[in-house]
Amino acid sequence: MLCPVLISRDAELRQLVGALDAAQTGQGSLVFLTGDAGVGKSRLAREICDRASERGFRVVSGRAVESASPLPFRPVTEALMKIARTDSVPHAPEIDDYRPALATLVPGWGQSAADGEAEISPLILGEALIRLLSLYGGPGSGGPGTGGSGTVLRLEDIHWADPETLAIVHYLADNLMGKPLLCLATLRDSQPSAGLEAMRTIHARRAASVVAVPRLTATEVEQLAACCLATDEVPPALAKRLLRDCDGLPFAVEEILAAAVSSGEIVRGPDGWVVNESVTTGVPASILGSVRNRLAALGPQVTNLLVAAAVLGRQFDWTLLPRLAATTESATLSALDQAHEVQLIEPVYAGTGLFRFRHSLTRDAIISDLLPPDLASRSASAAAVIEDAHPGLPGVWCELTAELHKAAGHQVRAASLLLEAGRRALHQGGLHSAAETLRDARQALGPESASEPMLAIAIDESLSEVLELAGDHKQLAPLAERLIDALDAAGADPRRQALVRIRTARAGSDANHEDAVTQLQAARAIADRLDDPALASRVDAAAARCALDAGELDHAEGLARRALEVAERAGQVDWAADVAFGALEVIGRRERDRDMDAAKDAFHRAYQLAGGGELAVRRIRALHELGAIDMLTDGATARLTEARDLAHRAGAISTATLADLQLAHAWSLSTDLDRAMASARRCEQAARQIKAPRVCAQAVSVQSLISGIRPEPVEAEATAERAEGIMPGDPEVLFTIWGQARVTASLFNDDLDRAMEQSVTGRRHAGDTALTAPRRAWGYYALLQAIAGQEGRSAIDQARRAGAGVGWNEGYLRYAEAVLEGRDGNRDRAAELAEKGRATLASFAPWWNHLARRLVATAALADGWGQPVSWLREAAAEFEVTGHSRLASACRGILRKAGARVPRSGRGEAQVPTQMRRIGVTSREMDVYLLVAQGFSNSEIAERLFISPKTVETHVASLISKTGKGGRRELVAHAARTARR
């Protein structure tokens, strides 16, 4: 399970390679590699030593070891002995005077007695070491290593080094300059030692450099684990454990993986690694042994106190320990100080009274030595102490006490506390945490659920509420079925069954509309039987949502307004806010197709209603709807992105998924197609997870659209077919795939006949279905119909009735109207409408205006309106830059037919001076260069040249490279001088 590559050590390697380069030129140095135990210092040292060997360096190494009576010069002796085993006794004038000193460490290298008593000291041995190692490498060394690059001396773990070795390290630090030698010394900087003091002293006098090796981030830990397992993805359950237990230490990751593979907790299956939940791996023996050794050195009293702390968890409040360990406060503080000295614990924040074990594995190692009865007894005592110290168990104390009761065998009490913690998380809008905690509560209850049926029901009811707010119908549906049966068997109030059915219907109206209708019919029957208007209004609000999803817009609006009226009459009661919010959500989405201001007003009212508590998730939904209006009206995505991020953090999966779909649509209109594709793929994955097939199909359709925009639309058709297969026969999906995705690909391929056929097919698939969201298909359909001279006016009217006259669509509808006005002889009106279309599309990618103008140019030329010649020249230039060669060629072809001058492919308007032509500057780059000289920004240049800011950025980067300037500022100065000349 050892990782074959280094993960995230590029910066550290650059420093070490720099030191190696310097040593190769005779500028030797001492480098300390510091960091926590297990952070990868030795692995990094081995990597640089391997690179040194490849360059021809001689590498020797020695290690200090932990010992009560350290052997003098042990690491240096080990390094020299390795030389002695592979080489004969060195003979060179440089070391003749130092042979007696070397012989004291390597007896076979001479007889010091022949010359009398040799003078032995760290100073003498340090110089002897430098002279000896200089013989084994470096240009012109004349010794055994002649022709080599130099020598690397690696001294490992010098935090355990003897004083004599540290004295040699001091000498090396001051005397390696001018030698082809690099000395690497590794040590831990997280615990006091003589080696650490030596490093600080040497570094303070600038005689050595220090490379600190940090712990890995959570993402880097997963990368490391994936490399160890030779897989692309680590199983989520295993990743969670690694992130929790290894604390960013590569050694701990490798040890945990080795132990897990050995125990069978993770096994390789035909589809990769899987976690066997029935197997639990203990703490790796290497880590367990280290902890036990340190505990033994502390003595039984300190150990007893640390065991009490470990029972409380990785993080603990020290003020609870005197009662748990039956000791005094002063004795407790003294014990904590000793444990801190040996790096078992550390303070969390100064002045808080909170400590934590430095690694979770440290705490686990301590707990693993307790027998089950002892652990249960200690856990029960700890729970009692916490309940006495913190009445009501606020904050984290509730979950901690639940875990202690669970460890003590008090299953019912543990489940009750976890239910309370889950409800608190729900109230705060933390759906992820709430769902996980409530599942833990159900698991903790275990076999006791039969004797505590109402507690089990209460847990499942809270979990159903969480899953409904998250929009997770896949998880909710089976839970709701079991819960309804349990409520019926317990003879509970039938309103509770009705609420479960309402939640199931709201979460599943898109995934399974028929089942949602059935659930609401059953809930309405209960409301009618009990003559309960409050429950009936809840059913109405949910039924309005289902009707809206089914495209029954008028019916949805009627139900929503009836529910809203009942809720407003009820005033400030708990259920009224929920009903009013759901009704306003439906009303806002209905108004969005008719009146954006009315829609915005409805969503603002909903946002104000969702002021806090568990309604925080609904507040995110209202923000999402307001963000969608921003996107539709002016293309702004800031509020929608904020809603998406908040929904992800809260665990509101359905809201986050829809927001990702809308963002993918919005970003597909910009030049950042990679970001759009990432959002669409993220949406597809989430939609599959929550079983929302329509959303999934739309996400794949957007992926097809994005592929169609690219210069090489190779995947567009295959992706469209995949989207079509997700919901065969669905009118809305088919309209989007045929009228939007496929038409886009055909237009960017300049296949107008095919685009026309596909647009008509899409409209035919839509039929009379009232679509609930404006789509790009309407803009295409209206413009293509207008150009074809068939049903242009009717197509425009249909688009506007469908609510498509906003944002991007409005731009294409304006161009369509311009074509019709020009055909009727209203030239000025046609030009005015075309300009309005241009202004509307200006905030999107430039190619949308150029595409529209390429489509209307023939009509404009024929009917004498607008500026089709300049439009086509600008479009041809832009399409050349973006790689849409067929569109560029089509623009030039229309110009030729019109008898206008045709710009050469890829060329701008500016004349390129000889000196600029020599360095490869093109005419289009010269256009940009001259505007740079005037101080214009990229966006301003883009506007003047009718190209995208990204294209300008590419030209500027090319100009910087060709002129050899250091950046934009230097390029501006250079361009200004050139322009003046």
mmCIF file of C-alpha atoms in Angstrom, residues 517-843:
data_model
loop_
_atom_site.group_PDB
_atom_site.id
_atom_site.type_symbol
_atom_site.label_atom_id
_atom_site.label_comp_id
_atom_site.label_asym_id
_atom_site.label_seq_id
_atom_site.Cartn_x
_atom_site.Cartn_y
_atom_site.Cartn_z
ATOM 1 C CA VAL A 517 -51.424 12.301 -7.384
ATOM 2 C CA THR A 518 -52.371 9.078 -5.588
ATOM 3 C CA GLN A 519 -50.649 10.226 -2.391
ATOM 4 C CA LEU A 520 -52.484 13.564 -2.482
ATOM 5 C CA GLN A 521 -55.839 11.924 -3.089
ATOM 6 C CA ALA A 522 -55.318 9.820 0.040
ATOM 7 C CA ALA A 523 -54.254 12.887 2.030
ATOM 8 C CA ARG A 524 -57.289 14.861 0.807
ATOM 9 C CA ALA A 525 -59.595 12.015 1.845
ATOM 10 C CA ILE A 526 -58.231 12.277 5.385
ATOM 11 C CA ALA A 527 -58.675 16.076 5.407
ATOM 12 C CA ASP A 528 -62.270 15.735 4.166
ATOM 13 C CA ARG A 529 -63.092 13.016 6.690
ATOM 14 C CA LEU A 530 -61.774 15.111 9.581
ATOM 15 C CA ASP A 531 -63.151 18.369 8.134
ATOM 16 C CA ASP A 532 -59.747 19.967 8.658
ATOM 17 C CA PRO A 533 -59.289 23.155 6.539
ATOM 18 C CA ALA A 534 -55.644 23.526 7.580
ATOM 19 C CA LEU A 535 -54.804 20.050 6.308
ATOM 20 C CA ALA A 536 -56.871 20.649 3.172
ATOM 21 C CA SER A 537 -54.872 23.804 2.393
ATOM 22 C CA ARG A 538 -51.638 21.824 2.758
ATOM 23 C CA VAL A 539 -53.002 19.350 0.203
ATOM 24 C CA ASP A 540 -53.978 22.214 -2.126
ATOM 25 C CA ALA A 541 -50.491 23.744 -2.003
ATOM 26 C CA ALA A 542 -48.859 20.393 -2.749
ATOM 27 C CA ALA A 543 -51.373 19.600 -5.506
ATOM 28 C CA ALA A 544 -50.636 22.984 -7.104
ATOM 29 C CA ARG A 545 -46.952 22.061 -7.270
ATOM 30 C CA CYS A 546 -47.781 18.707 -8.902
ATOM 31 C CA ALA A 547 -50.119 20.335 -11.425
ATOM 32 C CA LEU A 548 -47.439 22.854 -12.341
ATOM 33 C CA ASP A 549 -44.893 20.081 -12.931
ATOM 34 C CA ALA A 550 -47.447 18.360 -15.167
ATOM 35 C CA GLY A 551 -47.961 21.526 -17.238
ATOM 36 C CA GLU A 552 -51.528 22.139 -15.941
ATOM 37 C CA LEU A 553 -50.823 25.812 -15.367
ATOM 38 C CA ASP A 554 -54.303 27.226 -14.841
ATOM 39 C CA HIS A 555 -55.300 24.397 -12.507
ATOM 40 C CA ALA A 556 -52.050 24.859 -10.566
ATOM 41 C CA GLU A 557 -52.630 28.576 -10.181
ATOM 42 C CA GLY A 558 -56.215 28.075 -8.955
ATOM 43 C CA LEU A 559 -55.137 25.595 -6.270
ATOM 44 C CA ALA A 560 -52.244 27.802 -5.198
ATOM 45 C CA ARG A 561 -54.351 30.930 -4.804
ATOM 46 C CA ARG A 562 -56.982 29.008 -2.827
ATOM 47 C CA ALA A 563 -54.308 27.643 -0.477
ATOM 48 C CA LEU A 564 -52.728 31.082 -0.101
ATOM 49 C CA GLU A 565 -56.072 32.626 0.839
ATOM 50 C CA VAL A 566 -56.615 30.051 3.614
ATOM 51 C CA ALA A 567 -53.085 30.537 4.937
ATOM 52 C CA GLU A 568 -53.427 34.325 5.014
ATOM 53 C CA ARG A 569 -56.701 34.070 6.927
ATOM 54 C CA ALA A 570 -55.105 31.736 9.475
ATOM 55 C CA GLY A 571 -52.451 34.321 10.394
ATOM 56 C CA GLN A 572 -49.402 33.485 12.505
ATOM 57 C CA VAL A 573 -49.733 29.728 12.975
ATOM 58 C CA ASP A 574 -47.095 27.117 12.291
ATOM 59 C CA TRP A 575 -48.668 25.477 9.269
ATOM 60 C CA ALA A 576 -49.699 28.704 7.525
ATOM 61 C CA ALA A 577 -46.170 29.792 6.588
ATOM 62 C CA ASP A 578 -45.468 26.423 4.977
ATOM 63 C CA VAL A 579 -48.693 26.568 2.949
ATOM 64 C CA ALA A 580 -48.223 30.206 1.933
ATOM 65 C CA PHE A 581 -44.645 29.571 0.816
ATOM 66 C CA GLY A 582 -45.619 26.609 -1.364
ATOM 67 C CA ALA A 583 -48.499 28.562 -2.904
ATOM 68 C CA LEU A 584 -46.355 31.612 -3.659
ATOM 69 C CA GLU A 585 -43.724 29.392 -5.249
ATOM 70 C CA VAL A 586 -46.302 28.047 -7.706
ATOM 71 C CA ILE A 587 -47.818 31.495 -8.353
ATOM 72 C CA GLY A 588 -44.383 32.963 -9.023
ATOM 73 C CA ARG A 589 -43.473 30.251 -11.524
ATOM 74 C CA ARG A 590 -46.840 30.690 -13.255
ATOM 75 C CA GLU A 591 -46.436 34.467 -13.465
ATOM 76 C CA ARG A 592 -42.929 34.074 -14.842
ATOM 77 C CA ASP A 593 -44.451 33.121 -18.198
ATOM 78 C CA ARG A 594 -46.671 36.224 -18.239
ATOM 79 C CA ASP A 595 -45.330 39.007 -16.029
ATOM 80 C CA MET A 596 -41.782 39.010 -14.665
ATOM 81 C CA ASP A 597 -42.547 41.784 -12.189
ATOM 82 C CA ALA A 598 -45.470 39.829 -10.727
ATOM 83 C CA ALA A 599 -43.289 36.717 -10.541
ATOM 84 C CA LYS A 600 -40.546 38.614 -8.780
ATOM 85 C CA ASP A 601 -43.069 40.005 -6.280
ATOM 86 C CA ALA A 602 -44.360 36.503 -5.467
ATOM 87 C CA PHE A 603 -40.873 35.131 -4.902
ATOM 88 C CA HIS A 604 -39.929 38.125 -2.750
ATOM 89 C CA ARG A 605 -42.968 37.443 -0.565
ATOM 90 C CA ALA A 606 -41.932 33.791 -0.319
ATOM 91 C CA TYR A 607 -38.394 34.822 0.593
ATOM 92 C CA GLN A 608 -39.688 37.003 3.427
ATOM 93 C CA LEU A 609 -41.884 34.185 4.746
ATOM 94 C CA ALA A 610 -38.935 31.783 4.908
ATOM 95 C CA GLY A 611 -37.215 33.773 7.596
ATOM 96 C CA GLY A 612 -35.424 31.113 9.623
ATOM 97 C CA GLY A 613 -35.522 27.758 11.345
ATOM 98 C CA GLU A 614 -36.257 24.793 9.142
ATOM 99 C CA LEU A 615 -37.633 27.323 6.622
ATOM 100 C CA ALA A 616 -34.024 28.316 5.902
ATOM 101 C CA VAL A 617 -34.051 25.699 3.140
ATOM 102 C CA ARG A 618 -37.183 27.289 1.683
ATOM 103 C CA ARG A 619 -35.422 30.641 1.831
ATOM 104 C CA ILE A 620 -32.751 29.131 -0.398
ATOM 105 C CA ARG A 621 -35.466 27.945 -2.790
ATOM 106 C CA ALA A 622 -36.925 31.449 -2.992
ATOM 107 C CA LEU A 623 -33.454 32.871 -3.605
ATOM 108 C CA HIS A 624 -33.022 30.291 -6.347
ATOM 109 C CA GLU A 625 -36.229 31.425 -8.056
ATOM 110 C CA LEU A 626 -35.173 35.079 -7.859
ATOM 111 C CA GLY A 627 -31.821 34.076 -9.328
ATOM 112 C CA ALA A 628 -33.591 32.312 -12.180
ATOM 113 C CA ILE A 629 -35.453 35.548 -12.985
ATOM 114 C CA ASP A 630 -32.134 37.444 -13.003
ATOM 115 C CA MET A 631 -30.747 34.893 -15.440
ATOM 116 C CA LEU A 632 -33.757 35.047 -17.758
ATOM 117 C CA THR A 633 -34.022 38.832 -17.848
ATOM 118 C CA ASP A 634 -30.407 39.990 -18.134
ATOM 119 C CA GLY A 635 -28.197 36.893 -18.011
ATOM 120 C CA ALA A 636 -26.888 37.638 -14.486
ATOM 121 C CA THR A 637 -25.947 34.498 -12.543
ATOM 122 C CA ALA A 638 -24.585 35.826 -9.225
ATOM 123 C CA ARG A 639 -27.765 35.239 -7.205
ATOM 124 C CA LEU A 640 -28.413 31.877 -8.857
ATOM 125 C CA THR A 641 -24.843 30.763 -8.113
ATOM 126 C CA GLU A 642 -25.243 31.840 -4.490
ATOM 127 C CA ALA A 643 -28.471 29.841 -4.201
ATOM 128 C CA ARG A 644 -26.785 26.790 -5.770
ATOM 129 C CA ASP A 645 -23.879 26.965 -3.309
ATOM 130 C CA LEU A 646 -26.179 27.455 -0.308
ATOM 131 C CA ALA A 647 -28.339 24.545 -1.439
ATOM 132 C CA HIS A 648 -25.303 22.271 -1.771
ATOM 133 C CA ARG A 649 -24.102 23.189 1.711
ATOM 134 C CA ALA A 650 -27.561 22.723 3.232
ATOM 135 C CA GLY A 651 -28.155 19.407 1.466
ATOM 136 C CA ALA A 652 -31.129 20.675 -0.569
ATOM 137 C CA ILE A 653 -30.310 18.336 -3.450
ATOM 138 C CA SER A 654 -33.249 19.083 -5.740
ATOM 139 C CA THR A 655 -32.795 22.861 -5.513
ATOM 140 C CA ALA A 656 -29.042 22.569 -6.111
ATOM 141 C CA THR A 657 -29.685 20.272 -9.076
ATOM 142 C CA LEU A 658 -32.133 22.651 -10.731
ATOM 143 C CA ALA A 659 -29.778 25.569 -10.122
ATOM 144 C CA ASP A 660 -26.945 23.667 -11.793
ATOM 145 C CA LEU A 661 -29.195 23.039 -14.809
ATOM 146 C CA GLN A 662 -30.103 26.717 -15.073
ATOM 147 C CA LEU A 663 -26.487 27.794 -14.653
ATOM 148 C CA ALA A 664 -25.437 25.362 -17.371
ATOM 149 C CA HIS A 665 -27.993 27.008 -19.689
ATOM 150 C CA ALA A 666 -26.811 30.493 -18.738
ATOM 151 C CA TRP A 667 -23.113 29.731 -19.092
ATOM 152 C CA SER A 668 -23.660 27.953 -22.422
ATOM 153 C CA LEU A 669 -24.584 31.402 -23.746
ATOM 154 C CA SER A 670 -21.155 32.729 -22.719
ATOM 155 C CA THR A 671 -17.678 31.924 -23.940
ATOM 156 C CA ASP A 672 -16.970 29.735 -20.866
ATOM 157 C CA LEU A 673 -18.257 26.488 -22.320
ATOM 158 C CA ASP A 674 -16.095 24.350 -20.028
ATOM 159 C CA ARG A 675 -17.812 25.779 -16.960
ATOM 160 C CA ALA A 676 -21.205 25.236 -18.581
ATOM 161 C CA MET A 677 -20.368 21.614 -19.382
ATOM 162 C CA ALA A 678 -19.150 20.959 -15.830
ATOM 163 C CA SER A 679 -22.390 22.342 -14.416
ATOM 164 C CA ALA A 680 -24.507 20.254 -16.812
ATOM 165 C CA ARG A 681 -22.636 17.067 -15.940
ATOM 166 C CA ARG A 682 -22.943 17.814 -12.220
ATOM 167 C CA CYS A 683 -26.677 18.306 -12.720
ATOM 168 C CA GLU A 684 -27.014 15.009 -14.602
ATOM 169 C CA GLN A 685 -25.241 13.097 -11.850
ATOM 170 C CA ALA A 686 -27.392 14.617 -9.099
ATOM 171 C CA ALA A 687 -30.624 14.131 -11.073
ATOM 172 C CA ARG A 688 -29.860 10.440 -11.444
ATOM 173 C CA GLN A 689 -29.200 10.253 -7.715
ATOM 174 C CA ILE A 690 -32.602 11.703 -6.771
ATOM 175 C CA LYS A 691 -34.431 10.027 -9.665
ATOM 176 C CA ALA A 692 -35.502 13.178 -11.513
ATOM 177 C CA PRO A 693 -35.548 11.925 -15.138
ATOM 178 C CA ARG A 694 -36.826 15.111 -16.769
ATOM 179 C CA VAL A 695 -34.113 17.204 -15.158
ATOM 180 C CA CYS A 696 -31.576 14.537 -16.092
ATOM 181 C CA ALA A 697 -32.699 14.588 -19.738
ATOM 182 C CA GLN A 698 -32.523 18.384 -19.824
ATOM 183 C CA ALA A 699 -28.994 18.285 -18.356
ATOM 184 C CA VAL A 700 -27.833 15.874 -21.068
ATOM 185 C CA SER A 701 -29.591 18.036 -23.672
ATOM 186 C CA VAL A 702 -27.554 21.046 -22.526
ATOM 187 C CA GLN A 703 -24.403 18.953 -22.914
ATOM 188 C CA SER A 704 -25.445 18.244 -26.513
ATOM 189 C CA LEU A 705 -26.079 21.956 -27.091
ATOM 190 C CA ILE A 706 -22.635 22.888 -25.731
ATOM 191 C CA SER A 707 -20.999 20.266 -27.947
ATOM 192 C CA GLY A 708 -22.868 21.744 -30.914
ATOM 193 C CA ILE A 709 -21.444 25.212 -30.262
ATOM 194 C CA ARG A 710 -17.858 23.982 -30.306
ATOM 195 C CA PRO A 711 -15.982 24.121 -33.634
ATOM 196 C CA GLU A 712 -15.835 20.306 -33.711
ATOM 197 C CA PRO A 713 -19.344 19.143 -32.674
ATOM 198 C CA VAL A 714 -18.417 15.437 -32.793
ATOM 199 C CA GLU A 715 -20.408 14.409 -29.696
ATOM 200 C CA ALA A 716 -23.472 16.603 -30.208
ATOM 201 C CA GLU A 717 -25.740 14.061 -31.955
ATOM 202 C CA ALA A 718 -24.755 11.087 -29.790
ATOM 203 C CA THR A 719 -25.433 13.149 -26.673
ATOM 204 C CA ALA A 720 -28.793 14.308 -28.044
ATOM 205 C CA GLU A 721 -29.790 10.685 -28.636
ATOM 206 C CA ARG A 722 -28.768 9.835 -25.067
ATOM 207 C CA ALA A 723 -30.948 12.662 -23.727
ATOM 208 C CA GLU A 724 -33.879 11.510 -25.863
ATOM 209 C CA GLY A 725 -33.590 8.000 -24.453
ATOM 210 C CA ILE A 726 -33.932 9.145 -20.828
ATOM 211 C CA MET A 727 -37.565 10.276 -21.226
ATOM 212 C CA PRO A 728 -38.869 8.922 -24.556
ATOM 213 C CA GLY A 729 -41.932 10.714 -25.811
ATOM 214 C CA ASP A 730 -41.907 13.566 -23.296
ATOM 215 C CA PRO A 731 -43.024 16.722 -25.193
ATOM 216 C CA GLU A 732 -40.936 19.192 -23.193
ATOM 217 C CA VAL A 733 -37.781 17.111 -23.447
ATOM 218 C CA LEU A 734 -38.261 16.477 -27.167
ATOM 219 C CA PHE A 735 -38.858 20.180 -27.859
ATOM 220 C CA THR A 736 -35.602 21.001 -26.064
ATOM 221 C CA ILE A 737 -33.570 18.296 -27.799
ATOM 222 C CA TRP A 738 -34.882 18.877 -31.326
ATOM 223 C CA GLY A 739 -35.619 22.601 -31.244
ATOM 224 C CA GLN A 740 -32.624 23.685 -29.174
ATOM 225 C CA ALA A 741 -29.721 21.196 -29.008
ATOM 226 C CA ARG A 742 -29.889 19.819 -32.539
ATOM 227 C CA VAL A 743 -30.713 23.174 -34.140
ATOM 228 C CA THR A 744 -27.693 24.738 -32.409
ATOM 229 C CA ALA A 745 -25.337 22.114 -33.841
ATOM 230 C CA SER A 746 -26.762 22.548 -37.341
ATOM 231 C CA LEU A 747 -26.565 26.355 -37.248
ATOM 232 C CA PHE A 748 -22.940 26.347 -36.078
ATOM 233 C CA ASN A 749 -22.256 23.854 -38.868
ATOM 234 C CA ASP A 750 -24.020 26.292 -41.240
ATOM 235 C CA ASP A 751 -26.574 23.673 -42.295
ATOM 236 C CA LEU A 752 -29.639 25.936 -42.475
ATOM 237 C CA ASP A 753 -31.932 23.449 -44.189
ATOM 238 C CA ARG A 754 -31.297 20.841 -41.527
ATOM 239 C CA ALA A 755 -31.733 23.425 -38.778
ATOM 240 C CA MET A 756 -35.100 24.434 -40.234
ATOM 241 C CA GLU A 757 -36.320 20.812 -40.344
ATOM 242 C CA GLN A 758 -35.173 20.146 -36.789
ATOM 243 C CA SER A 759 -36.807 23.328 -35.492
ATOM 244 C CA VAL A 760 -40.142 22.388 -37.060
ATOM 245 C CA THR A 761 -39.847 18.855 -35.675
ATOM 246 C CA GLY A 762 -39.215 20.233 -32.197
ATOM 247 C CA ARG A 763 -42.232 22.525 -32.365
ATOM 248 C CA ARG A 764 -44.382 19.640 -33.591
ATOM 249 C CA HIS A 765 -43.247 17.484 -30.652
ATOM 250 C CA ALA A 766 -44.214 20.253 -28.221
ATOM 251 C CA GLY A 767 -47.758 20.343 -29.613
ATOM 252 C CA ASP A 768 -50.140 22.287 -27.405
ATOM 253 C CA THR A 769 -48.228 21.472 -24.218
ATOM 254 C CA ALA A 770 -47.798 24.637 -22.173
ATOM 255 C CA LEU A 771 -44.098 24.720 -21.426
ATOM 256 C CA THR A 772 -43.232 26.111 -18.000
ATOM 257 C CA ALA A 773 -39.867 27.701 -18.812
ATOM 258 C CA PRO A 774 -38.696 29.852 -21.749
ATOM 259 C CA ARG A 775 -36.313 27.919 -23.977
ATOM 260 C CA ARG A 776 -33.868 28.838 -26.693
ATOM 261 C CA ALA A 777 -35.863 26.705 -29.091
ATOM 262 C CA TRP A 778 -38.468 29.462 -29.359
ATOM 263 C CA GLY A 779 -35.926 32.065 -30.475
ATOM 264 C CA TYR A 780 -34.540 29.713 -33.141
ATOM 265 C CA TYR A 781 -38.003 28.713 -34.317
ATOM 266 C CA ALA A 782 -39.239 32.287 -34.734
ATOM 267 C CA LEU A 783 -36.119 33.499 -36.549
ATOM 268 C CA LEU A 784 -35.894 30.502 -38.887
ATOM 269 C CA GLN A 785 -39.591 30.764 -39.727
ATOM 270 C CA ALA A 786 -39.204 34.491 -40.454
ATOM 271 C CA ILE A 787 -36.211 33.881 -42.725
ATOM 272 C CA ALA A 788 -38.052 31.105 -44.560
ATOM 273 C CA GLY A 789 -40.951 33.469 -45.216
ATOM 274 C CA GLN A 790 -43.535 31.026 -43.933
ATOM 275 C CA GLU A 791 -45.166 31.437 -40.508
ATOM 276 C CA GLY A 792 -42.837 34.053 -39.089
ATOM 277 C CA ARG A 793 -45.430 36.292 -37.418
ATOM 278 C CA SER A 794 -47.299 33.326 -35.983
ATOM 279 C CA ALA A 795 -44.049 31.818 -34.644
ATOM 280 C CA ILE A 796 -43.126 35.082 -32.928
ATOM 281 C CA ASP A 797 -46.588 35.316 -31.340
ATOM 282 C CA GLN A 798 -46.390 31.703 -30.132
ATOM 283 C CA ALA A 799 -42.993 32.371 -28.569
ATOM 284 C CA ARG A 800 -44.217 35.431 -26.730
ATOM 285 C CA ARG A 801 -47.339 33.630 -25.473
ATOM 286 C CA ALA A 802 -45.055 30.891 -24.108
ATOM 287 C CA GLY A 803 -43.173 33.518 -22.100
ATOM 288 C CA ALA A 804 -40.047 33.258 -24.238
ATOM 289 C CA GLY A 805 -39.681 36.989 -24.850
ATOM 290 C CA VAL A 806 -36.944 37.505 -22.275
ATOM 291 C CA GLY A 807 -33.136 37.568 -22.267
ATOM 292 C CA TRP A 808 -31.397 35.794 -25.125
ATOM 293 C CA ASN A 809 -34.667 34.780 -26.766
ATOM 294 C CA GLU A 810 -35.774 38.404 -26.939
ATOM 295 C CA GLY A 811 -32.672 39.194 -29.012
ATOM 296 C CA TYR A 812 -33.512 36.552 -31.620
ATOM 297 C CA LEU A 813 -37.200 37.547 -31.623
ATOM 298 C CA ARG A 814 -36.121 41.135 -32.406
ATOM 299 C CA TYR A 815 -34.030 39.924 -35.347
ATOM 300 C CA ALA A 816 -37.019 37.865 -36.552
ATOM 301 C CA GLU A 817 -39.261 40.925 -36.386
ATOM 302 C CA ALA A 818 -36.619 42.924 -38.274
ATOM 303 C CA VAL A 819 -36.750 40.418 -41.143
ATOM 304 C CA LEU A 820 -40.557 40.692 -41.353
ATOM 305 C CA GLU A 821 -40.518 44.518 -41.193
ATOM 306 C CA GLY A 822 -37.841 44.706 -43.888
ATOM 307 C CA ARG A 823 -39.835 42.395 -46.114
ATOM 308 C CA ASP A 824 -42.830 44.717 -45.698
ATOM 309 C CA GLY A 825 -40.700 47.679 -46.799
ATOM 310 C CA ASN A 826 -40.259 49.226 -43.326
ATOM 311 C CA ARG A 827 -36.481 49.626 -43.636
ATOM 312 C CA ASP A 828 -35.934 52.051 -40.751
ATOM 313 C CA ARG A 829 -38.075 49.947 -38.427
ATOM 314 C CA ALA A 830 -36.191 46.815 -39.486
ATOM 315 C CA ALA A 831 -32.817 48.463 -38.754
ATOM 316 C CA GLU A 832 -34.127 49.695 -35.403
ATOM 317 C CA LEU A 833 -35.286 46.189 -34.418
ATOM 318 C CA ALA A 834 -31.963 44.649 -35.503
ATOM 319 C CA GLU A 835 -30.108 47.165 -33.323
ATOM 320 C CA LYS A 836 -32.351 46.253 -30.379
ATOM 321 C CA GLY A 837 -31.568 42.605 -31.018
ATOM 322 C CA ARG A 838 -27.843 43.392 -31.055
ATOM 323 C CA ALA A 839 -28.095 45.318 -27.772
ATOM 324 C CA THR A 840 -30.006 42.481 -26.126
ATOM 325 C CA LEU A 841 -27.416 39.878 -27.153
ATOM 326 C CA ALA A 842 -24.414 42.085 -26.347
ATOM 327 C CA SER A 843 -24.087 40.696 -22.812
#
